[in-house]
Amino acid sequence: MKGNYLFLSLAILALLVVACTGHSNKMEESSRIEGKEINEDVTAALYAHYHQNPVTQAQKDENLLISYAIDNNLDVLRRPSGLYYIIERDGTGPNFNRGQKCKAHYSGYFIDGRVFDSSIERGSPLVFTVGAMNSGWNEGLTFMNSGTRAKLLIPSHLGYGERGFPGYVPPNTPIIFDIEILPL
């Protein structure tokens, strides 16, 4: 009886030491990007959508976007469509609806950071109609309002798809947009 109690006590102690040591090592070993620790809850939530053996283009895109978000310490949210986004600054007023005019500054770039288009570099914001842009923008704009600054991580099926955007975006390429909604 005494032997069982001793064995059980040692087993519990060993589990506690392993659990505490493992957690401590995770914290010490966690990646640091721009001086910030990657949030383990965010990472776990993202990996829930990660595909071990991606087959479809959508699965491959999702894995690339998840890796980008983790590598860049982005606390992104995922939409059912596969669009990932982060609101960097809240705006004011009602959210946009399809058919509304909108004005924005934006930079579009690839996962490797190369910019393929930028209204900022041109020095002229884009005025457009919500619903007339790529599907990723159209979906993202529905949770934005005037003054919002957001980052959209767009899988290729919501971006420029199998055709790409000749001269700018190759076919089947996930893209990222930094968007700032300006007053009209």
Coordinates of C-alpha atoms in Angstrom, one line a residue:
M1 CA 0.0 0.0 0.0
K2 CA 2.8 2.4 1.0
G3 CA 4.6 1.4 -2.2
N4 CA 1.6 2.3 -4.3
Y5 CA 1.2 5.7 -2.6
L6 CA 4.9 6.4 -3.2
F7 CA 4.7 5.4 -6.8
L8 CA 1.6 7.5 -7.4
S9 CA 3.2 10.5 -5.7
L10 CA 6.3 10.2 -7.8
A11 CA 4.3 9.8 -11.0
I12 CA 2.3 12.9 -10.3
L13 CA 5.4 14.8 -9.4
A14 CA 7.0 13.7 -12.7
L15 CA 4.0 14.8 -14.7
L16 CA 4.0 18.2 -13.0
V17 CA 7.7 18.7 -13.7
V18 CA 7.3 17.7 -17.4
A19 CA 4.2 19.8 -17.9
C20 CA 5.8 22.9 -16.3
T21 CA 9.1 22.4 -18.0
G22 CA 7.4 21.9 -21.4
H23 CA 5.4 25.1 -21.0
S24 CA 8.5 27.0 -20.0
N25 CA 10.5 25.8 -22.9
K26 CA 7.6 26.7 -25.3
M27 CA 7.7 30.2 -24.0
E28 CA 11.4 30.5 -24.2
E29 CA 11.6 28.9 -27.6
S30 CA 8.6 30.8 -29.1
S31 CA 9.5 32.7 -32.2
R32 CA 10.0 36.4 -32.0
I33 CA 9.2 38.7 -34.9
E34 CA 9.6 42.4 -34.6
G35 CA 10.1 41.9 -30.9
K36 CA 6.7 40.2 -30.3
E37 CA 6.0 36.7 -29.2
I38 CA 3.7 34.7 -31.5
N39 CA 0.4 34.2 -29.7
E40 CA 0.1 30.4 -29.2
D41 CA -3.7 30.5 -29.2
V42 CA -3.7 32.3 -32.6
T43 CA -1.1 29.8 -33.9
A44 CA -3.2 26.9 -32.7
A45 CA -6.4 28.3 -34.3
L46 CA -4.6 28.8 -37.6
Y47 CA -3.1 25.3 -37.6
A48 CA -6.6 23.9 -37.2
H49 CA -7.1 24.9 -40.8
Y50 CA -3.7 23.8 -42.0
H51 CA -3.7 20.9 -44.5
Q52 CA -1.1 18.2 -43.9
N53 CA -1.2 17.0 -47.5
P54 CA -2.7 19.8 -49.6
V55 CA -4.2 18.6 -52.9
T56 CA -6.4 21.4 -54.2
Q57 CA -5.2 24.9 -55.0
A58 CA -7.4 26.3 -52.2
Q59 CA -5.7 24.0 -49.7
K60 CA -2.2 25.0 -50.9
D61 CA -3.2 28.7 -50.8
E62 CA -4.6 28.3 -47.3
N63 CA -1.3 26.7 -46.1
L64 CA 0.7 29.6 -47.6
L65 CA -1.6 32.2 -46.0
I66 CA -1.4 30.5 -42.6
S67 CA 2.3 30.3 -42.8
Y68 CA 2.5 34.0 -43.7
A69 CA 0.3 35.0 -40.8
I70 CA 2.3 33.0 -38.3
D71 CA 5.7 34.1 -39.7
N72 CA 4.5 37.7 -39.5
N73 CA 2.8 37.4 -36.1
L74 CA -0.6 38.4 -37.5
D75 CA -3.6 37.9 -35.2
V76 CA -5.8 37.2 -38.2
L77 CA -9.4 36.1 -38.3
R78 CA -10.7 33.6 -40.9
R79 CA -13.9 33.8 -42.9
P80 CA -15.7 30.7 -44.1
S81 CA -14.6 31.5 -47.6
G82 CA -10.9 31.2 -46.7
L83 CA -10.3 34.9 -46.5
Y84 CA -8.0 35.9 -43.6
Y85 CA -8.0 39.5 -42.3
I86 CA -6.9 41.7 -39.5
I87 CA -8.4 45.1 -38.7
E88 CA -5.5 47.3 -37.8
R89 CA -7.5 50.4 -37.1
D90 CA -11.3 50.7 -36.7
G91 CA -13.2 53.2 -38.7
T92 CA -16.5 54.9 -38.0
G93 CA -20.0 54.8 -39.5
P94 CA -21.9 52.0 -41.2
N95 CA -20.1 49.1 -43.0
F96 CA -20.1 49.2 -46.7
N97 CA -22.7 47.4 -48.8
R98 CA -22.5 46.1 -52.4
G99 CA -23.1 49.0 -54.9
Q100 CA -21.7 51.7 -52.6
K101 CA -18.9 54.0 -53.8
C102 CA -15.7 53.8 -51.8
K103 CA -12.3 55.4 -51.8
A104 CA -9.1 53.7 -50.6
H105 CA -5.4 53.7 -50.5
Y106 CA -3.9 50.2 -50.9
S107 CA -0.8 48.2 -51.5
G108 CA -1.1 44.7 -53.1
Y109 CA 1.8 42.3 -52.7
F110 CA 2.8 38.7 -52.9
I111 CA 3.6 36.5 -49.9
D112 CA 7.3 37.2 -50.5
G113 CA 6.7 40.9 -50.0
R114 CA 7.0 42.0 -53.6
V115 CA 4.5 44.8 -54.4
F116 CA 2.5 44.3 -57.6
D117 CA 0.3 47.4 -57.3
S118 CA 0.0 50.4 -55.0
S119 CA -2.2 53.5 -55.0
I120 CA 0.2 54.9 -52.5
E121 CA 3.1 54.6 -54.9
R122 CA 1.0 56.2 -57.6
G123 CA 0.0 59.0 -55.2
S124 CA -3.7 58.6 -56.1
P125 CA -6.3 56.7 -54.1
L126 CA -8.7 54.4 -55.9
V127 CA -12.4 55.3 -56.1
F128 CA -14.5 52.2 -56.9
T129 CA -17.8 50.5 -56.3
V130 CA -18.1 47.7 -53.7
G131 CA -18.9 44.6 -55.6
A132 CA -16.8 45.5 -58.6
M133 CA -13.5 44.4 -57.1
N134 CA -12.0 40.9 -56.7
S135 CA -14.1 38.7 -54.4
G136 CA -11.6 39.0 -51.5
W137 CA -11.9 42.8 -51.6
N138 CA -15.7 42.6 -51.9
E139 CA -16.0 40.3 -48.9
G140 CA -13.5 42.3 -46.9
L141 CA -15.1 45.6 -47.5
T142 CA -18.4 44.4 -46.0
F143 CA -16.8 44.6 -42.5
M144 CA -15.1 47.9 -43.1
N145 CA -16.2 51.5 -42.9
S146 CA -14.7 54.9 -43.4
G147 CA -11.3 55.2 -41.7
T148 CA -10.7 51.4 -41.4
R149 CA -7.2 50.2 -42.0
A150 CA -7.0 46.4 -42.6
K151 CA -4.9 43.7 -44.1
L152 CA -6.5 41.1 -46.3
L153 CA -4.9 37.7 -47.0
I154 CA -6.6 36.5 -50.1
P155 CA -6.5 33.0 -51.5
S156 CA -6.3 32.8 -55.2
H157 CA -9.9 31.7 -55.7
L158 CA -11.0 35.0 -54.1
G159 CA -8.3 37.0 -55.9
Y160 CA -7.5 36.6 -59.5
G161 CA -7.9 32.8 -59.8
E162 CA -6.7 30.6 -62.6
R163 CA -6.4 33.5 -65.0
G164 CA -4.4 35.7 -62.7
F165 CA -4.2 39.4 -63.5
P166 CA -1.9 39.6 -66.6
G167 CA 1.1 41.8 -66.1
Y168 CA 0.5 41.9 -62.3
V169 CA -0.5 38.6 -60.7
P170 CA 0.3 35.1 -62.0
P171 CA -2.5 32.5 -62.1
N172 CA -3.3 30.7 -58.8
T173 CA -1.4 33.1 -56.6
P174 CA -2.6 34.1 -53.1
I175 CA -2.2 37.9 -52.5
I176 CA -2.2 40.3 -49.6
F177 CA -3.6 43.8 -49.5
D178 CA -3.1 46.6 -47.0
I179 CA -6.2 48.8 -47.4
E180 CA -7.1 52.1 -45.8
I181 CA -10.6 53.4 -46.4
L182 CA -10.7 57.1 -47.0
P183 CA -13.6 59.6 -46.7
L184 CA -15.2 60.3 -50.1

